[in-house]
PDB file of C-alpha atoms in Angstrom:
ATOM      1  CA  MET N   1      18.969  33.149   1.748  1.00 86.00           C
ATOM      2  CA  ARG N   2      18.159  30.027   3.768  1.00 94.00           C
ATOM      3  CA  ARG N   3      15.348  29.847   6.336  1.00 95.00           C
ATOM      4  CA  LEU N   4      14.264  26.861   8.453  1.00 95.00           C
ATOM      5  CA  ILE N   5      10.619  26.104   9.215  1.00 95.00           C
ATOM      6  CA  SER N   6       9.632  23.862  12.118  1.00 90.00           C
ATOM      7  CA  SER N   7       6.402  22.028  12.871  1.00 85.00           C
ATOM      8  CA  GLY N   8       7.311  22.066  16.552  1.00 81.00           C
ATOM      9  CA  SER N   9       7.928  18.316  16.592  1.00 80.00           C
ATOM     10  CA  ARG N  10      10.610  17.279  19.072  1.00 81.00           C
ATOM     11  CA  PHE N  11      11.962  14.872  16.458  1.00 82.00           C
ATOM     12  CA  GLU N  12      13.217  17.739  14.300  1.00 86.00           C
ATOM     13  CA  ARG N  13      15.583  18.834  17.040  1.00 88.00           C
ATOM     14  CA  GLU N  14      16.462  15.286  18.180  1.00 91.00           C
ATOM     15  CA  ILE N  15      17.165  13.941  14.698  1.00 91.00           C
ATOM     16  CA  GLY N  16      18.478  17.162  13.146  1.00 92.00           C
ATOM     17  CA  TYR N  17      16.092  18.168  10.364  1.00 93.00           C
ATOM     18  CA  SER N  18      13.478  20.823   9.582  1.00 93.00           C
ATOM     19  CA  ARG N  19       9.854  20.442   8.449  1.00 95.00           C
ATOM     20  CA  ALA N  20      10.826  22.703   5.557  1.00 97.00           C
ATOM     21  CA  VAL N  21      13.770  24.700   4.278  1.00 97.00           C
ATOM     22  CA  VAL N  22      13.362  27.839   2.203  1.00 98.00           C
ATOM     23  CA  ASP N  23      16.360  28.462  -0.035  1.00 97.00           C
ATOM     24  CA  GLY N  24      15.871  31.453  -2.310  1.00 95.00           C
ATOM     25  CA  ASP N  25      12.511  30.987  -4.022  1.00 96.00           C
ATOM     26  CA  THR N  26      12.397  27.219  -3.447  1.00 98.00           C
ATOM     27  CA  VAL N  27      10.703  25.471  -0.527  1.00 98.00           C
ATOM     28  CA  PHE N  28      11.768  21.922   0.309  1.00 98.00           C
ATOM     29  CA  VAL N  29       9.245  20.188   2.594  1.00 98.00           C
ATOM     30  CA  SER N  30      10.490  17.084   4.401  1.00 97.00           C
ATOM     31  CA  GLY N  31       8.671  13.791   4.142  1.00 96.00           C
ATOM     32  CA  THR N  32       5.432  14.462   6.017  1.00 96.00           C
ATOM     33  CA  THR N  33       3.090  11.890   7.504  1.00 95.00           C
ATOM     34  CA  GLY N  34      -0.509  12.115   8.633  1.00 96.00           C
ATOM     35  CA  TYR N  35       0.440  12.839  12.211  1.00 93.00           C
ATOM     36  CA  ASP N  36      -1.831  15.498  13.723  1.00 92.00           C
ATOM     37  CA  TYR N  37       0.389  17.708  15.886  1.00 85.00           C
ATOM     38  CA  ALA N  38      -2.623  19.471  17.468  1.00 87.00           C
ATOM     39  CA  THR N  39      -3.959  16.245  18.979  1.00 90.00           C
ATOM     40  CA  MET N  40      -0.675  14.281  18.927  1.00 87.00           C
ATOM     41  CA  THR N  41      -2.462  11.400  17.176  1.00 93.00           C
ATOM     42  CA  ILE N  42      -2.503   9.654  13.812  1.00 96.00           C
ATOM     43  CA  ALA N  43      -5.727   8.438  12.164  1.00 95.00           C
ATOM     44  CA  ASP N  44      -6.130   4.792  11.157  1.00 94.00           C
ATOM     45  CA  GLY N  45      -7.154   5.177   7.499  1.00 96.00           C
ATOM     46  CA  VAL N  46      -4.843   6.135   4.645  1.00 98.00           C
ATOM     47  CA  GLU N  47      -7.315   8.714   3.299  1.00 98.00           C
ATOM     48  CA  ALA N  48      -7.402  10.579   6.632  1.00 98.00           C
ATOM     49  CA  GLN N  49      -3.618  10.358   6.882  1.00 98.00           C
ATOM     50  CA  CYS N  50      -3.203  11.682   3.335  1.00 98.00           C
ATOM     51  CA  GLU N  51      -5.478  14.644   4.119  1.00 98.00           C
ATOM     52  CA  GLN N  52      -3.594  15.399   7.355  1.00 98.00           C
ATOM     53  CA  ALA N  53      -0.199  15.108   5.671  1.00 97.00           C
ATOM     54  CA  LEU N  54      -1.358  17.632   3.077  1.00 98.00           C
ATOM     55  CA  ARG N  55      -2.605  19.970   5.828  1.00 97.00           C
ATOM     56  CA  ASN N  56       0.811  19.676   7.514  1.00 96.00           C
ATOM     57  CA  ILE N  57       2.537  20.453   4.205  1.00 97.00           C
ATOM     58  CA  GLU N  58       0.133  23.321   3.551  1.00 97.00           C
ATOM     59  CA  GLN N  59       0.979  24.840   6.926  1.00 96.00           C
ATOM     60  CA  ALA N  60       4.732  24.680   6.248  1.00 97.00           C
ATOM     61  CA  LEU N  61       4.233  26.158   2.778  1.00 98.00           C
ATOM     62  CA  ALA N  62       2.100  28.994   4.173  1.00 97.00           C
ATOM     63  CA  GLU N  63       4.852  29.880   6.626  1.00 96.00           C
ATOM     64  CA  ALA N  64       7.260  29.976   3.664  1.00 96.00           C
ATOM     65  CA  GLY N  65       4.929  32.184   1.614  1.00 95.00           C
ATOM     66  CA  ALA N  66       3.700  29.470  -0.760  1.00 97.00           C
ATOM     67  CA  THR N  67       0.606  27.300  -1.290  1.00 97.00           C
ATOM     68  CA  LEU N  68      -0.153  23.816  -2.594  1.00 97.00           C
ATOM     69  CA  ALA N  69      -0.668  25.448  -6.010  1.00 97.00           C
ATOM     70  CA  ASP N  70       3.048  26.354  -5.952  1.00 97.00           C
ATOM     71  CA  VAL N  71       4.170  22.720  -5.553  1.00 98.00           C
ATOM     72  CA  VAL N  72       6.280  21.565  -8.514  1.00 98.00           C
ATOM     73  CA  ARG N  73       7.366  18.126  -7.258  1.00 98.00           C
ATOM     74  CA  LEU N  74       5.875  15.451  -4.982  1.00 98.00           C
ATOM     75  CA  LEU N  75       7.268  12.204  -3.631  1.00 98.00           C
ATOM     76  CA  PHE N  76       4.845   9.678  -2.140  1.00 98.00           C
ATOM     77  CA  ILE N  77       5.890   6.725   0.002  1.00 98.00           C
ATOM     78  CA  VAL N  78       3.377   4.018   0.911  1.00 98.00           C
ATOM     79  CA  PRO N  79       4.238   0.723   2.612  1.00 98.00           C
ATOM     80  CA  ASP N  80       1.161  -1.040   1.150  1.00 97.00           C
ATOM     81  CA  ARG N  81       0.417  -0.725  -2.584  1.00 96.00           C
ATOM     82  CA  ALA N  82      -3.303  -1.077  -1.835  1.00 97.00           C
ATOM     83  CA  ASP N  83      -3.176   2.254   0.029  1.00 97.00           C
ATOM     84  CA  TRP N  84      -2.109   4.250  -3.034  1.00 98.00           C
ATOM     85  CA  GLU N  85      -5.282   4.279  -5.134  1.00 98.00           C
ATOM     86  CA  PRO N  86      -7.599   5.454  -2.303  1.00 98.00           C
ATOM     87  CA  CYS N  87      -5.465   8.639  -2.165  1.00 98.00           C
ATOM     88  CA  TRP N  88      -5.993   9.524  -5.835  1.00 98.00           C
ATOM     89  CA  PRO N  89      -9.260  11.499  -5.384  1.00 98.00           C
ATOM     90  CA  ILE N  90      -7.685  13.535  -2.574  1.00 98.00           C
ATOM     91  CA  LEU N  91      -4.599  14.296  -4.647  1.00 98.00           C
ATOM     92  CA  ARG N  92      -6.659  15.099  -7.750  1.00 98.00           C
ATOM     93  CA  ARG N  93      -8.755  17.555  -5.697  1.00 97.00           C
ATOM     94  CA  ARG N  94      -5.641  19.269  -4.292  1.00 97.00           C
ATOM     95  CA  PHE N  95      -3.308  19.091  -7.316  1.00 98.00           C
ATOM     96  CA  GLY N  96      -5.560  18.490 -10.337  1.00 93.00           C
ATOM     97  CA  GLU N  97      -4.995  21.980 -11.732  1.00 95.00           C
ATOM     98  CA  SER N  98      -1.296  22.444 -10.949  1.00 96.00           C
ATOM     99  CA  ARG N  99      -0.313  18.808 -11.679  1.00 98.00           C
ATOM    100  CA  PRO N 100       3.225  18.740 -10.215  1.00 98.00           C
ATOM    101  CA  ALA N 101       5.757  16.114 -11.216  1.00 98.00           C
ATOM    102  CA  SER N 102       5.576  13.143  -8.843  1.00 98.00           C
ATOM    103  CA  THR N 103       7.039   9.790  -7.892  1.00 98.00           C
ATOM    104  CA  LEU N 104       5.648   6.900  -5.836  1.00 98.00           C
ATOM    105  CA  ILE N 105       7.854   4.593  -3.783  1.00 98.00           C
ATOM    106  CA  HIS N 106       6.756   1.509  -1.855  1.00 97.00           C
ATOM    107  CA  ALA N 107       8.775   1.293   1.378  1.00 97.00           C
ATOM    108  CA  GLY N 108       8.415   0.935   5.114  1.00 96.00           C
ATOM    109  CA  LEU N 109       7.820   4.041   7.220  1.00 96.00           C
ATOM    110  CA  GLN N 110       8.903   5.014  10.741  1.00 92.00           C
ATOM    111  CA  THR N 111       6.024   3.158  12.440  1.00 93.00           C
ATOM    112  CA  ASP N 112       3.467   0.585  11.305  1.00 95.00           C
ATOM    113  CA  ALA N 113       0.666   3.093  12.020  1.00 96.00           C
ATOM    114  CA  MET N 114       1.961   5.395   9.263  1.00 97.00           C
ATOM    115  CA  ARG N 115       0.320   4.588   5.928  1.00 98.00           C
ATOM    116  CA  ILE N 116       1.640   7.415   3.703  1.00 98.00           C
ATOM    117  CA  GLU N 117       4.467   9.943   3.689  1.00 98.00           C
ATOM    118  CA  ILE N 118       4.577  12.900   1.291  1.00 98.00           C
ATOM    119  CA  GLU N 119       7.540  15.105   0.401  1.00 98.00           C
ATOM    120  CA  ALA N 120       7.015  18.338  -1.551  1.00 98.00           C
ATOM    121  CA  THR N 121       9.047  20.955  -3.373  1.00 98.00           C
ATOM    122  CA  ALA N 122       7.496  24.315  -4.202  1.00 98.00           C
ATOM    123  CA  ARG N 123       8.527  27.598  -5.813  1.00 98.00           C
ATOM    124  CA  ILE N 124       7.552  30.857  -4.163  1.00 95.00           C
ATOM    125  CA  ARG N 125       5.908  33.095  -6.713  1.00 87.00           C
ATOM    126  CA  PRO N 126       6.873  36.748  -6.757  1.00 82.00           C
ATOM    127  CA  PRO N 127       4.124  39.119  -5.641  1.00 75.00           C
ATOM    128  CA  ALA N 128       1.820  40.271  -8.449  1.00 71.00           C
ATOM    129  CA  ALA N 129       2.756  43.697  -9.743  1.00 66.00           C
TER     130      ALA N 129
END
């Protein structure tokens, strides 16, 4: 069974994608930046953007019935290599126990203000018996 999850961003409709797609017990979360949809702003620093991107991912996962602990794969994209290491403590705090597989790519993002984009794949765990 396939279910679409939206962040409410107008770009999802205009471009033709979803914040996340649930297919069976797998949740595929689109590349997510540090854009704060509540304030319609993006912070300057990469650490703040990393934290916000994770909150955005967490929200999509919650709607799907999963958590950050259920993430099995991460893809990170940073335009500037120097921005990667400052994110490590944040990622270690959020994923240090579950330690999903991950990949880092250096590439440009949609706007120059965006300093990190994170894509996640998670598995929904069956309810405890």
